[in-house]
């Protein structure tokens, strides 16, 4: 407000200095961005033996009547067809709860952030408790929803190398840790709507629905930039994060840690279980592989028989970026189904949006977590 009283020479010098400082900051940010990209760029390249290999998976670039998608405009129609078909198969979602109201149960000051224990409505007839971590730094921030059996794991309170919410909060992300605490304790493991005795939506799809409502909650937090909200989960939480980000397109980026990204006969890639895509009324089948004496029931068998697989859902992410943090359940040959989404992105004019890292073990470790955090930092931080 006092600039008009400054001598012209001094004012010119001041403006020149300000411009120089702004240019230096822009250069620093560009260098930082380039550095971050150099760390993650290897994750986008399949090994030569899997490059361009599509396997027996039905192409997402073909309509269900076998017409081929050749333009971005046609992909939009095909995308709507995939989404509609899968919702039709799994059960229609109830209306999303967009007018979220957060109840704060307790707030604790931590080093660099505030941890809020909260309650919110994640289905039309059920509330859940969760943890919201808000860094102290000023300004609008990126955010990540973390998913697992119980929300305390992502705070670093229960299991090693599952502290995603805590680690991301230390890196400047607002984080919301959610989990199915009650049904995990009862070994029902999921969300059943309207009730466990008569679920109208496959439980894994309802988990995705709950995460969509969590997005709406997080988007209302004053510190959050709603255009930069991602989701991350491991194993059970990886399936949850995958279905949520694929079925709800407001998630800007995603990390799926070893969920088993396509149907498989491995015992751990158990989409046939009644708490995922094989819902049936109780008494439930004995947990484990499908056998003559322990058959599966429900939608899963129909999906297999009719040639559906989860690579169709992956394609719904395009052009949003995602990383498969692969372990024992998602080894390097998973590039075969991922190549289909790479092909969709190419049609849309995008590259380096589908990434995978690999480790021998199912459990995440320090290295795989750092890879995931670097990926989210690059795509969600300005």
PDB file of N, CA, C and O in Angstrom, residues 181-216:
ATOM      1  N   UNK A 181     -13.561 -52.133  11.681  1.00  0.00           N
ATOM      2  CA  UNK A 181     -13.177 -52.668  12.983  1.00  0.00           C
ATOM      3  C   UNK A 181     -14.152 -53.721  13.505  1.00  0.00           C
ATOM      4  O   UNK A 181     -13.745 -54.823  13.899  1.00  0.00           O
ATOM      5  N   UNK A 182     -15.427 -53.405  13.506  1.00  0.00           N
ATOM      6  CA  UNK A 182     -16.405 -54.310  14.117  1.00  0.00           C
ATOM      7  C   UNK A 182     -16.533 -55.616  13.354  1.00  0.00           C
ATOM      8  O   UNK A 182     -16.525 -56.703  13.947  1.00  0.00           O
ATOM      9  N   UNK A 183     -16.647 -55.541  12.029  1.00  0.00           N
ATOM     10  CA  UNK A 183     -16.823 -56.786  11.276  1.00  0.00           C
ATOM     11  C   UNK A 183     -15.505 -57.564  11.151  1.00  0.00           C
ATOM     12  O   UNK A 183     -15.527 -58.778  10.943  1.00  0.00           O
ATOM     13  N   UNK A 184     -14.370 -56.874  11.299  1.00  0.00           N
ATOM     14  CA  UNK A 184     -13.106 -57.607  11.333  1.00  0.00           C
ATOM     15  C   UNK A 184     -13.020 -58.437  12.616  1.00  0.00           C
ATOM     16  O   UNK A 184     -12.557 -59.581  12.599  1.00  0.00           O
ATOM     17  N   UNK A 185     -13.479 -57.871  13.710  1.00  0.00           N
ATOM     18  CA  UNK A 185     -13.491 -58.617  14.981  1.00  0.00           C
ATOM     19  C   UNK A 185     -14.449 -59.803  14.925  1.00  0.00           C
ATOM     20  O   UNK A 185     -14.162 -60.876  15.459  1.00  0.00           O
ATOM     21  N   UNK A 186     -15.575 -59.621  14.267  1.00  0.00           N
ATOM     22  CA  UNK A 186     -16.567 -60.701  14.177  1.00  0.00           C
ATOM     23  C   UNK A 186     -16.268 -61.677  13.041  1.00  0.00           C
ATOM     24  O   UNK A 186     -16.987 -62.656  12.854  1.00  0.00           O
ATOM     25  N   UNK A 187     -15.192 -61.381  12.250  1.00  0.00           N
ATOM     26  CA  UNK A 187     -14.769 -62.193  11.109  1.00  0.00           C
ATOM     27  C   UNK A 187     -15.814 -62.210   9.986  1.00  0.00           C
ATOM     28  O   UNK A 187     -15.924 -63.179   9.238  1.00  0.00           O
ATOM     29  N   UNK A 188     -16.573 -61.128   9.885  1.00  0.00           N
ATOM     30  CA  UNK A 188     -17.470 -60.920   8.745  1.00  0.00           C
ATOM     31  C   UNK A 188     -16.818 -59.995   7.715  1.00  0.00           C
ATOM     32  O   UNK A 188     -17.275 -59.922   6.568  1.00  0.00           O
ATOM     33  N   UNK A 189     -15.831 -59.216   8.139  1.00  0.00           N
ATOM     34  CA  UNK A 189     -14.850 -58.522   7.296  1.00  0.00           C
ATOM     35  C   UNK A 189     -15.329 -57.462   6.328  1.00  0.00           C
ATOM     36  O   UNK A 189     -14.522 -56.992   5.535  1.00  0.00           O
ATOM     37  N   UNK A 190     -16.572 -57.051   6.337  1.00  0.00           N
ATOM     38  CA  UNK A 190     -16.961 -56.147   5.260  1.00  0.00           C
ATOM     39  C   UNK A 190     -18.140 -55.281   5.676  1.00  0.00           C
ATOM     40  O   UNK A 190     -18.452 -55.149   6.863  1.00  0.00           O
ATOM     41  N   UNK A 191     -18.804 -54.713   4.688  1.00  0.00           N
ATOM     42  CA  UNK A 191     -20.001 -53.903   4.895  1.00  0.00           C
ATOM     43  C   UNK A 191     -21.145 -54.560   4.131  1.00  0.00           C
ATOM     44  O   UNK A 191     -20.991 -54.891   2.946  1.00  0.00           O
ATOM     45  N   UNK A 192     -22.265 -54.735   4.797  1.00  0.00           N
ATOM     46  CA  UNK A 192     -23.405 -55.438   4.206  1.00  0.00           C
ATOM     47  C   UNK A 192     -24.607 -54.507   4.234  1.00  0.00           C
ATOM     48  O   UNK A 192     -25.001 -54.023   5.298  1.00  0.00           O
ATOM     49  N   UNK A 193     -25.172 -54.279   3.065  1.00  0.00           N
ATOM     50  CA  UNK A 193     -26.279 -53.324   2.963  1.00  0.00           C
ATOM     51  C   UNK A 193     -27.466 -53.977   2.263  1.00  0.00           C
ATOM     52  O   UNK A 193     -27.306 -54.571   1.202  1.00  0.00           O
ATOM     53  N   UNK A 194     -28.653 -53.842   2.856  1.00  0.00           N
ATOM     54  CA  UNK A 194     -28.970 -53.135   4.108  1.00  0.00           C
ATOM     55  C   UNK A 194     -28.672 -53.936   5.376  1.00  0.00           C
ATOM     56  O   UNK A 194     -28.651 -53.381   6.457  1.00  0.00           O
ATOM     57  N   UNK A 195     -28.401 -55.257   5.222  1.00  0.00           N
ATOM     58  CA  UNK A 195     -28.074 -56.060   6.395  1.00  0.00           C
ATOM     59  C   UNK A 195     -27.272 -57.270   5.944  1.00  0.00           C
ATOM     60  O   UNK A 195     -27.274 -57.642   4.763  1.00  0.00           O
ATOM     61  N   UNK A 196     -26.597 -57.903   6.891  1.00  0.00           N
ATOM     62  CA  UNK A 196     -25.784 -59.072   6.561  1.00  0.00           C
ATOM     63  C   UNK A 196     -26.649 -60.259   6.153  1.00  0.00           C
ATOM     64  O   UNK A 196     -26.190 -61.160   5.449  1.00  0.00           O
ATOM     65  N   UNK A 197     -27.896 -60.254   6.569  1.00  0.00           N
ATOM     66  CA  UNK A 197     -28.794 -61.349   6.221  1.00  0.00           C
ATOM     67  C   UNK A 197     -29.394 -61.209   4.835  1.00  0.00           C
ATOM     68  O   UNK A 197     -29.848 -62.191   4.252  1.00  0.00           O
ATOM     69  N   UNK A 198     -29.378 -59.978   4.301  1.00  0.00           N
ATOM     70  CA  UNK A 198     -29.992 -59.750   2.991  1.00  0.00           C
ATOM     71  C   UNK A 198     -29.268 -58.607   2.278  1.00  0.00           C
ATOM     72  O   UNK A 198     -29.839 -57.541   2.042  1.00  0.00           O
ATOM     73  N   UNK A 199     -28.016 -58.847   1.933  1.00  0.00           N
ATOM     74  CA  UNK A 199     -27.225 -57.808   1.273  1.00  0.00           C
ATOM     75  C   UNK A 199     -27.662 -57.647  -0.182  1.00  0.00           C
ATOM     76  O   UNK A 199     -27.767 -58.630  -0.917  1.00  0.00           O
ATOM     77  N   UNK A 200     -27.912 -56.410  -0.596  1.00  0.00           N
ATOM     78  CA  UNK A 200     -28.354 -56.118  -1.961  1.00  0.00           C
ATOM     79  C   UNK A 200     -27.193 -55.702  -2.858  1.00  0.00           C
ATOM     80  O   UNK A 200     -27.353 -55.592  -4.076  1.00  0.00           O
ATOM     81  N   UNK A 201     -26.038 -55.438  -2.247  1.00  0.00           N
ATOM     82  CA  UNK A 201     -24.836 -55.032  -2.975  1.00  0.00           C
ATOM     83  C   UNK A 201     -23.699 -55.946  -2.523  1.00  0.00           C
ATOM     84  O   UNK A 201     -23.586 -56.254  -1.339  1.00  0.00           O
ATOM     85  N   UNK A 202     -22.872 -56.388  -3.468  1.00  0.00           N
ATOM     86  CA  UNK A 202     -21.720 -57.204  -3.077  1.00  0.00           C
ATOM     87  C   UNK A 202     -20.880 -56.434  -2.056  1.00  0.00           C
ATOM     88  O   UNK A 202     -20.617 -55.237  -2.228  1.00  0.00           O
ATOM     89  N   UNK A 203     -20.435 -57.102  -0.990  1.00  0.00           N
ATOM     90  CA  UNK A 203     -19.743 -56.391   0.094  1.00  0.00           C
ATOM     91  C   UNK A 203     -18.528 -55.584  -0.351  1.00  0.00           C
ATOM     92  O   UNK A 203     -18.297 -54.483   0.155  1.00  0.00           O
ATOM     93  N   UNK A 204     -17.744 -56.098  -1.312  1.00  0.00           N
ATOM     94  CA  UNK A 204     -16.580 -55.341  -1.759  1.00  0.00           C
ATOM     95  C   UNK A 204     -16.987 -54.048  -2.463  1.00  0.00           C
ATOM     96  O   UNK A 204     -16.314 -53.016  -2.342  1.00  0.00           O
ATOM     97  N   UNK A 205     -18.095 -54.080  -3.164  1.00  0.00           N
ATOM     98  CA  UNK A 205     -18.610 -52.861  -3.782  1.00  0.00           C
ATOM     99  C   UNK A 205     -19.096 -51.879  -2.721  1.00  0.00           C
ATOM    100  O   UNK A 205     -18.943 -50.659  -2.873  1.00  0.00           O
ATOM    101  N   UNK A 206     -19.673 -52.402  -1.631  1.00  0.00           N
ATOM    102  CA  UNK A 206     -20.102 -51.515  -0.545  1.00  0.00           C
ATOM    103  C   UNK A 206     -18.918 -50.875   0.172  1.00  0.00           C
ATOM    104  O   UNK A 206     -19.005 -49.731   0.639  1.00  0.00           O
ATOM    105  N   UNK A 207     -17.804 -51.590   0.253  1.00  0.00           N
ATOM    106  CA  UNK A 207     -16.594 -50.968   0.793  1.00  0.00           C
ATOM    107  C   UNK A 207     -16.184 -49.783  -0.080  1.00  0.00           C
ATOM    108  O   UNK A 207     -15.799 -48.720   0.424  1.00  0.00           O
ATOM    109  N   UNK A 208     -16.279 -49.967  -1.402  1.00  0.00           N
ATOM    110  CA  UNK A 208     -15.961 -48.875  -2.324  1.00  0.00           C
ATOM    111  C   UNK A 208     -16.916 -47.702  -2.120  1.00  0.00           C
ATOM    112  O   UNK A 208     -16.508 -46.532  -2.136  1.00  0.00           O
ATOM    113  N   UNK A 209     -18.185 -48.026  -1.929  1.00  0.00           N
ATOM    114  CA  UNK A 209     -19.197 -46.986  -1.664  1.00  0.00           C
ATOM    115  C   UNK A 209     -18.847 -46.205  -0.402  1.00  0.00           C
ATOM    116  O   UNK A 209     -18.914 -44.966  -0.377  1.00  0.00           O
ATOM    117  N   UNK A 210     -18.453 -46.914   0.652  1.00  0.00           N
ATOM    118  CA  UNK A 210     -18.086 -46.252   1.907  1.00  0.00           C
ATOM    119  C   UNK A 210     -16.887 -45.333   1.702  1.00  0.00           C
ATOM    120  O   UNK A 210     -16.828 -44.229   2.267  1.00  0.00           O
ATOM    121  N   UNK A 211     -15.920 -45.777   0.892  1.00  0.00           N
ATOM    122  CA  UNK A 211     -14.752 -44.944   0.613  1.00  0.00           C
ATOM    123  C   UNK A 211     -15.121 -43.720  -0.223  1.00  0.00           C
ATOM    124  O   UNK A 211     -14.495 -42.659  -0.098  1.00  0.00           O
ATOM    125  N   UNK A 212     -16.126 -43.846  -1.073  1.00  0.00           N
ATOM    126  CA  UNK A 212     -16.612 -42.675  -1.816  1.00  0.00           C
ATOM    127  C   UNK A 212     -17.206 -41.647  -0.853  1.00  0.00           C
ATOM    128  O   UNK A 212     -16.994 -40.432  -1.007  1.00  0.00           O
ATOM    129  N   UNK A 213     -17.921 -42.118   0.139  1.00  0.00           N
ATOM    130  CA  UNK A 213     -18.459 -41.202   1.154  1.00  0.00           C
ATOM    131  C   UNK A 213     -17.342 -40.600   2.001  1.00  0.00           C
ATOM    132  O   UNK A 213     -17.421 -39.439   2.415  1.00  0.00           O
ATOM    133  N   UNK A 214     -16.278 -41.380   2.241  1.00  0.00           N
ATOM    134  CA  UNK A 214     -15.113 -40.852   2.955  1.00  0.00           C
ATOM    135  C   UNK A 214     -14.457 -39.730   2.151  1.00  0.00           C
ATOM    136  O   UNK A 214     -13.974 -38.745   2.715  1.00  0.00           O
ATOM    137  N   UNK A 215     -14.430 -39.883   0.815  1.00  0.00           N
ATOM    138  CA  UNK A 215     -13.908 -38.797  -0.032  1.00  0.00           C
ATOM    139  C   UNK A 215     -14.706 -37.519   0.195  1.00  0.00           C
ATOM    140  O   UNK A 215     -14.125 -36.433   0.340  1.00  0.00           O
ATOM    141  N   UNK A 216     -16.018 -37.634   0.234  1.00  0.00           N
ATOM    142  CA  UNK A 216     -16.856 -36.441   0.432  1.00  0.00           C
ATOM    143  C   UNK A 216     -16.610 -35.811   1.795  1.00  0.00           C
ATOM    144  O   UNK A 216     -16.658 -34.578   1.939  1.00  0.00           O
TER     145      UNK A 216
END
